[in-house]
mmCIF file of C-alpha atoms in Angstrom:
data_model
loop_
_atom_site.group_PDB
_atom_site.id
_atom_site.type_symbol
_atom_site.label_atom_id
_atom_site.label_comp_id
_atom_site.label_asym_id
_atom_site.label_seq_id
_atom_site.Cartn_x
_atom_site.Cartn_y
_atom_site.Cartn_z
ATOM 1 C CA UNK A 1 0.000 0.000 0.000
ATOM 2 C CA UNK A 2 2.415 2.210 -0.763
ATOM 3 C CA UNK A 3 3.797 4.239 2.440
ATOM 4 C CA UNK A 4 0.767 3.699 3.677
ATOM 5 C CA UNK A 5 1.961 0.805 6.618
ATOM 6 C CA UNK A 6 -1.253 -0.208 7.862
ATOM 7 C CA UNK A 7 -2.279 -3.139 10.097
ATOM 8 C CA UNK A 8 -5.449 -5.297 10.916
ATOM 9 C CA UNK A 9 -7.637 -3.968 13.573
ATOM 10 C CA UNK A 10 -10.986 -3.784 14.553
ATOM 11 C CA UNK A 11 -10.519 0.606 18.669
ATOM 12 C CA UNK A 12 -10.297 9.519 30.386
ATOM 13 C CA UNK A 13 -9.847 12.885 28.398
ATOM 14 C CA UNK A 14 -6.415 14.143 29.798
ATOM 15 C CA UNK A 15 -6.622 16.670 32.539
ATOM 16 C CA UNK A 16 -3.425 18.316 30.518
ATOM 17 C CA UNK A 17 -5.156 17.969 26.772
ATOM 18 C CA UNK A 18 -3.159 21.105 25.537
ATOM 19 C CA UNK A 19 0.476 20.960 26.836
ATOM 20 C CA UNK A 20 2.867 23.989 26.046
ATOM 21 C CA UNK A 21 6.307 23.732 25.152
ATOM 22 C CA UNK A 22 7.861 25.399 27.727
ATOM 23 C CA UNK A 23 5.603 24.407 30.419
ATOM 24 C CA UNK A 24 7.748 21.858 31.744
ATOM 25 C CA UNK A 25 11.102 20.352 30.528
ATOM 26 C CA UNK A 26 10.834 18.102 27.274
ATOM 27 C CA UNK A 27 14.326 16.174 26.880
ATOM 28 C CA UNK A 28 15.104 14.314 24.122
ATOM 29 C CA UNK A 29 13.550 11.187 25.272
ATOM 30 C CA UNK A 30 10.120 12.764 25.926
ATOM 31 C CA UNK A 31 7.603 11.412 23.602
ATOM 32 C CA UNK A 32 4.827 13.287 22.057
ATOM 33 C CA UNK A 33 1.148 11.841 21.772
ATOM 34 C CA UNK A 34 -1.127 14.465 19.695
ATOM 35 C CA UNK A 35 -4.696 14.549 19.157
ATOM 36 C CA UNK A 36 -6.834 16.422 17.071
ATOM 37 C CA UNK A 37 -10.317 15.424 18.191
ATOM 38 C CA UNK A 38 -14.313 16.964 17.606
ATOM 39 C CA UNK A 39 -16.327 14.849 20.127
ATOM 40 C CA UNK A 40 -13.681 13.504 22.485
ATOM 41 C CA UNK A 41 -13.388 10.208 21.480
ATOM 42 C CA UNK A 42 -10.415 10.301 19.856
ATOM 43 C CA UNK A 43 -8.992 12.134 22.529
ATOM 44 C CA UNK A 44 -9.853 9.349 25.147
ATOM 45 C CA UNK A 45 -7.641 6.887 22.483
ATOM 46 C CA UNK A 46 -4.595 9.041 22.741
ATOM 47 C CA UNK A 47 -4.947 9.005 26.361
ATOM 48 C CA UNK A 48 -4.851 5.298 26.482
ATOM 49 C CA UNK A 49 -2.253 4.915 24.413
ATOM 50 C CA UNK A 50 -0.012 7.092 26.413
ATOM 51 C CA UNK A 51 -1.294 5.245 29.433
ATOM 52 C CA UNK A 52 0.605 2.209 27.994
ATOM 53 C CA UNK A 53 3.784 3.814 27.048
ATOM 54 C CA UNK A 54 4.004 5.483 29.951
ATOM 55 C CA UNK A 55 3.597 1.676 32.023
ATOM 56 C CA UNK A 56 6.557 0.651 29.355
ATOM 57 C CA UNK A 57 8.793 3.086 31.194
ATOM 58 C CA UNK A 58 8.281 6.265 28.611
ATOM 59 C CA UNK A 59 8.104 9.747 29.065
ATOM 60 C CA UNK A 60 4.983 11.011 27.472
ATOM 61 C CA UNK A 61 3.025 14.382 27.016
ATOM 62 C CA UNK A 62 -0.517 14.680 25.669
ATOM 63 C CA UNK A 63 -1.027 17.670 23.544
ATOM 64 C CA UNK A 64 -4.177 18.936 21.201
ATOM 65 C CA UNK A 65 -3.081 20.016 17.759
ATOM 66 C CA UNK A 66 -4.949 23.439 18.369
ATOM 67 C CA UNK A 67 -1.875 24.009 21.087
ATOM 68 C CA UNK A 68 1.259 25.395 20.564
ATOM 69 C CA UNK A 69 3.392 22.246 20.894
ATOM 70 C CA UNK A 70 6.317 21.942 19.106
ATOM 71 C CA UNK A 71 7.031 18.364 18.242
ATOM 72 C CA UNK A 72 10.728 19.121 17.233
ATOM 73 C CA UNK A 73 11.568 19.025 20.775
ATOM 74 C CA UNK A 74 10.433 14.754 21.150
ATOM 75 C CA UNK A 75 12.265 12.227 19.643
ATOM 76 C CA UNK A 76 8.949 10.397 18.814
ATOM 77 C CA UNK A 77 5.202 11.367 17.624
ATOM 78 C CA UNK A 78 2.201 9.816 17.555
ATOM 79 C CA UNK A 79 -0.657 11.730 16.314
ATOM 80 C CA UNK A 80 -4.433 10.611 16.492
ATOM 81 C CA UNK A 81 -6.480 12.011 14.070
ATOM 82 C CA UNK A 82 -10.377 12.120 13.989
ATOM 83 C CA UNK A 83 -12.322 11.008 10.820
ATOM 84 C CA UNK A 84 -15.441 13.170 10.790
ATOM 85 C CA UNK A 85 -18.389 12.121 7.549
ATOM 86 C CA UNK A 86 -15.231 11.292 5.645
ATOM 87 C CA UNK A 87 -12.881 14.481 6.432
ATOM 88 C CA UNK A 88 -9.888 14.370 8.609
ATOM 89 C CA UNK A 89 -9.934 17.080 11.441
ATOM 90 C CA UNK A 90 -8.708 20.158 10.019
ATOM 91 C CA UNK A 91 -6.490 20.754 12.948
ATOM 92 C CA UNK A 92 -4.344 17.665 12.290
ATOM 93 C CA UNK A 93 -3.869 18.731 8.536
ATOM 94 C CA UNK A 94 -2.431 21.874 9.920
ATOM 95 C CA UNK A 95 -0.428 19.864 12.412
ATOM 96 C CA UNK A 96 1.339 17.671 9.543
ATOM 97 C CA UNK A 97 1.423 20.016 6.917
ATOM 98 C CA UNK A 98 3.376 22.706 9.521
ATOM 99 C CA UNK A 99 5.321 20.030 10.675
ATOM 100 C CA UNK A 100 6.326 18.115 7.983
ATOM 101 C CA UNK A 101 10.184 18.223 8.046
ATOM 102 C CA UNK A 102 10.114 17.660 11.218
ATOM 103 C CA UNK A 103 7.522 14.652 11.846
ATOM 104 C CA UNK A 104 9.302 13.002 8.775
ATOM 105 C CA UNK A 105 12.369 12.989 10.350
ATOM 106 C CA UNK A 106 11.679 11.005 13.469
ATOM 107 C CA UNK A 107 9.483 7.726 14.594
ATOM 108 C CA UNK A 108 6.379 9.029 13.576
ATOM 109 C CA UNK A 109 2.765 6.927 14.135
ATOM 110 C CA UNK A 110 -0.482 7.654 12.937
ATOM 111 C CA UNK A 111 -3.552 6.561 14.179
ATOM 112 C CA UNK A 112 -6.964 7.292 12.236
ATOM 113 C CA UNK A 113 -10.292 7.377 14.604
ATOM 114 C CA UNK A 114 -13.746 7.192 13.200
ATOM 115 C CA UNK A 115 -15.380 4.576 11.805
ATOM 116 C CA UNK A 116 -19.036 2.807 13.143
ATOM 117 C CA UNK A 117 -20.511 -0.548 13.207
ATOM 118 C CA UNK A 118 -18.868 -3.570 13.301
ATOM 119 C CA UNK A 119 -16.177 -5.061 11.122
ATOM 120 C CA UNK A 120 -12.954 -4.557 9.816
ATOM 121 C CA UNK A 121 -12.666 -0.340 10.268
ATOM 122 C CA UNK A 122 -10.036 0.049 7.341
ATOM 123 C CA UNK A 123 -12.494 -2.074 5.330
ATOM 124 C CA UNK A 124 -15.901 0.313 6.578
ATOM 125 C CA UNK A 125 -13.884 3.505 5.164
ATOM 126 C CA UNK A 126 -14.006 1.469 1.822
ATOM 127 C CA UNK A 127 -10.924 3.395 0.459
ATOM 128 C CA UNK A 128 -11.659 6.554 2.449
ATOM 129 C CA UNK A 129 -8.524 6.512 4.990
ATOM 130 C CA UNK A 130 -6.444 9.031 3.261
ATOM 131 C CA UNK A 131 -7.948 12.001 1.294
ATOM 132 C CA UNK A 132 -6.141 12.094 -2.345
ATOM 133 C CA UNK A 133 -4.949 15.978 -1.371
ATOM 134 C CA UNK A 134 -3.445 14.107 1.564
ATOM 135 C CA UNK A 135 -1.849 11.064 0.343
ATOM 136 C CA UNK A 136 1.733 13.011 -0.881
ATOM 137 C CA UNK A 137 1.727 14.716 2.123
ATOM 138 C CA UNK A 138 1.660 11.776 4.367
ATOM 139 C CA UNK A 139 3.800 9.917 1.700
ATOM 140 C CA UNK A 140 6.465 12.405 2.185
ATOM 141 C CA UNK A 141 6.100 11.794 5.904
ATOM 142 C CA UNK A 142 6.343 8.374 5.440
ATOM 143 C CA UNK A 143 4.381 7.190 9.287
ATOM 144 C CA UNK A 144 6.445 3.744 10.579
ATOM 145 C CA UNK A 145 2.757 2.682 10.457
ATOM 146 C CA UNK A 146 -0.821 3.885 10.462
ATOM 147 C CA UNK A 147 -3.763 2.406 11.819
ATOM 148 C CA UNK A 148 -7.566 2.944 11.548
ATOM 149 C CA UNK A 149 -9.713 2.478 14.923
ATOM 150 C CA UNK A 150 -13.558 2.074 15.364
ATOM 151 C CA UNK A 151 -14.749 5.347 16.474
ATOM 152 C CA UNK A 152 -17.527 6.319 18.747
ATOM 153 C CA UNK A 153 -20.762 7.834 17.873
ATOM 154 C CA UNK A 154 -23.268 8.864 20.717
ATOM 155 C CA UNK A 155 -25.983 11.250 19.204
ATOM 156 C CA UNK A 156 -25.981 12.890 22.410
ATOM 157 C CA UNK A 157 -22.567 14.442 21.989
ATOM 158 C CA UNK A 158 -24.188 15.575 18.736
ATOM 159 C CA UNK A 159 -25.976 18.634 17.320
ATOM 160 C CA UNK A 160 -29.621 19.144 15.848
ATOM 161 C CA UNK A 161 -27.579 18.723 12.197
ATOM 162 C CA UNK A 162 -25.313 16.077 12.904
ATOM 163 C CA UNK A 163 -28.109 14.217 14.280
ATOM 164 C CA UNK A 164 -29.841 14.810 11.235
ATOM 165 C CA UNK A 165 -27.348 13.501 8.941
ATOM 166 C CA UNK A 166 -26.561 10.441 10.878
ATOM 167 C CA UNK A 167 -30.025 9.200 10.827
ATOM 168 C CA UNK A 168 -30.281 10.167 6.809
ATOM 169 C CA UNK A 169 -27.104 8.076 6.161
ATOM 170 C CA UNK A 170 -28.212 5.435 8.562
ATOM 171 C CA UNK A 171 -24.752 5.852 10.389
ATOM 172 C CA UNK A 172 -24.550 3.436 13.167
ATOM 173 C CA UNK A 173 -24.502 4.953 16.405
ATOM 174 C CA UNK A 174 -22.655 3.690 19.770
ATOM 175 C CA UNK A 175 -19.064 3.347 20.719
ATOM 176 C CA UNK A 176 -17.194 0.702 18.669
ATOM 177 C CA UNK A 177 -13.786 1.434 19.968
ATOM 178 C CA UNK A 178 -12.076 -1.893 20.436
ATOM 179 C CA UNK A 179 -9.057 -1.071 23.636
ATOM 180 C CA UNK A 180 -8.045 -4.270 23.325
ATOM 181 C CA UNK A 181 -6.397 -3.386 19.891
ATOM 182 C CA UNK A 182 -5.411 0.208 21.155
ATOM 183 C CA UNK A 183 -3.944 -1.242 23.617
ATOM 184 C CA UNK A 184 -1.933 -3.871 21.780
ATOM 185 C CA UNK A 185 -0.795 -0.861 19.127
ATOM 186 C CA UNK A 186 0.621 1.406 21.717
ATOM 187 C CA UNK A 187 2.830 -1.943 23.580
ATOM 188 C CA UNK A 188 3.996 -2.359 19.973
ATOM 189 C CA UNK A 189 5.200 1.128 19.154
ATOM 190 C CA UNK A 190 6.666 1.081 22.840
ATOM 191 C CA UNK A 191 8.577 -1.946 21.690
ATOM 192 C CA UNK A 192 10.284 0.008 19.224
ATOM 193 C CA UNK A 193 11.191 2.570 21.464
ATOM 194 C CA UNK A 194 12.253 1.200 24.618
ATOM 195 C CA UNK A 195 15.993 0.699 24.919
ATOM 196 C CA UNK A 196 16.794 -3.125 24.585
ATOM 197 C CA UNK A 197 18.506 -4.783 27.774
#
């Protein structure tokens, strides 16, 4: 698939959801989990992935794209990125595309966060993962791997238009996350970052 390096999958806000450089002291080990999220949910997946690096030893910070965080000062990103009626967040396009030397120069992970109802999630965005604008961008980034999560829908996080829509497109609603796989992601991109004994 290209430089697109994805694998099989089926998907407690941070306190500290926008961390500032500068607010505290971000070493060269430090690694930086990012999030651009609309209803929260992808938020709550960054948060559990940096839950499990941190139990692998890691130093982590959790950071919104709207922030100011400047990724350049971690030796790793991961970025989560919300997949909203088939558009990525437009925060996390500014993200990459302001960052792109940077991010392509260092472990770099992407996750992608959206899809409902059950089944394979790469398979429900039926070729919808990247945008086409997108794809030389994240070429040029060239992500160690990307994965697509089930998302969450609750209408009641919704408004009277979203609601709407969801019920004209027959969107299945709930929360299909599976942390099982989250879970088993984040141990694996800890195992290429912890030091080896």
């Amino acid at each position: 698939m290209g430089a697109f390096h994805y694998t099989n999958a089926s998907t407690v806000v941070a306190a500290r959801s926008d961390f500032h450089a500068g607010e505290e002291s971000m070493g060269d080990n430090r690694i930086l989990v990012a999030y651009a999220s609309k209803h929260g949910a992808t938020a709550e997946i960054a948060e559990r992935i940096a839950g499990v690096l941190r139990q692998k030893g890691l130093q982590i910070d959790v950071a919104t794209t709207e922030g100011q965080t400047d990724p350049g000062s971690y030796s790793a990103v991961v970025l989560g990125v919300s997949l909203y009626m088939g558009r990525w967040h437009k925060q996390a396009v500014r993200f990459l595309k302001q960052h792109e030397s940077v991010l392509s120069g260092k472990p770099f992970w992407l996750f992608l966060s959206g899809p409902s109802g059950e089944g394979d999630p790469l398979e429900l965005l039926e070729g919808r993962d990247v945008p086409p604008s997108l794809k030389p961008l994240i070429e040029r980034i060239n992500p160690r791997e990307t994965r697509v999560f089930h998302g969450s829908l609750m209408p009641e996080k919704l408004g009277g238009f979203e609601r709407w829509i969801i019920k004209k497109v027959k969107a299945p609603t709930g929360d299909f996350r599976d942390w099982t796989a989250i879970e088993s992601w984040a141990a694996s991109i800890a195992g290429g970052l912890v030091p080896q004994p």
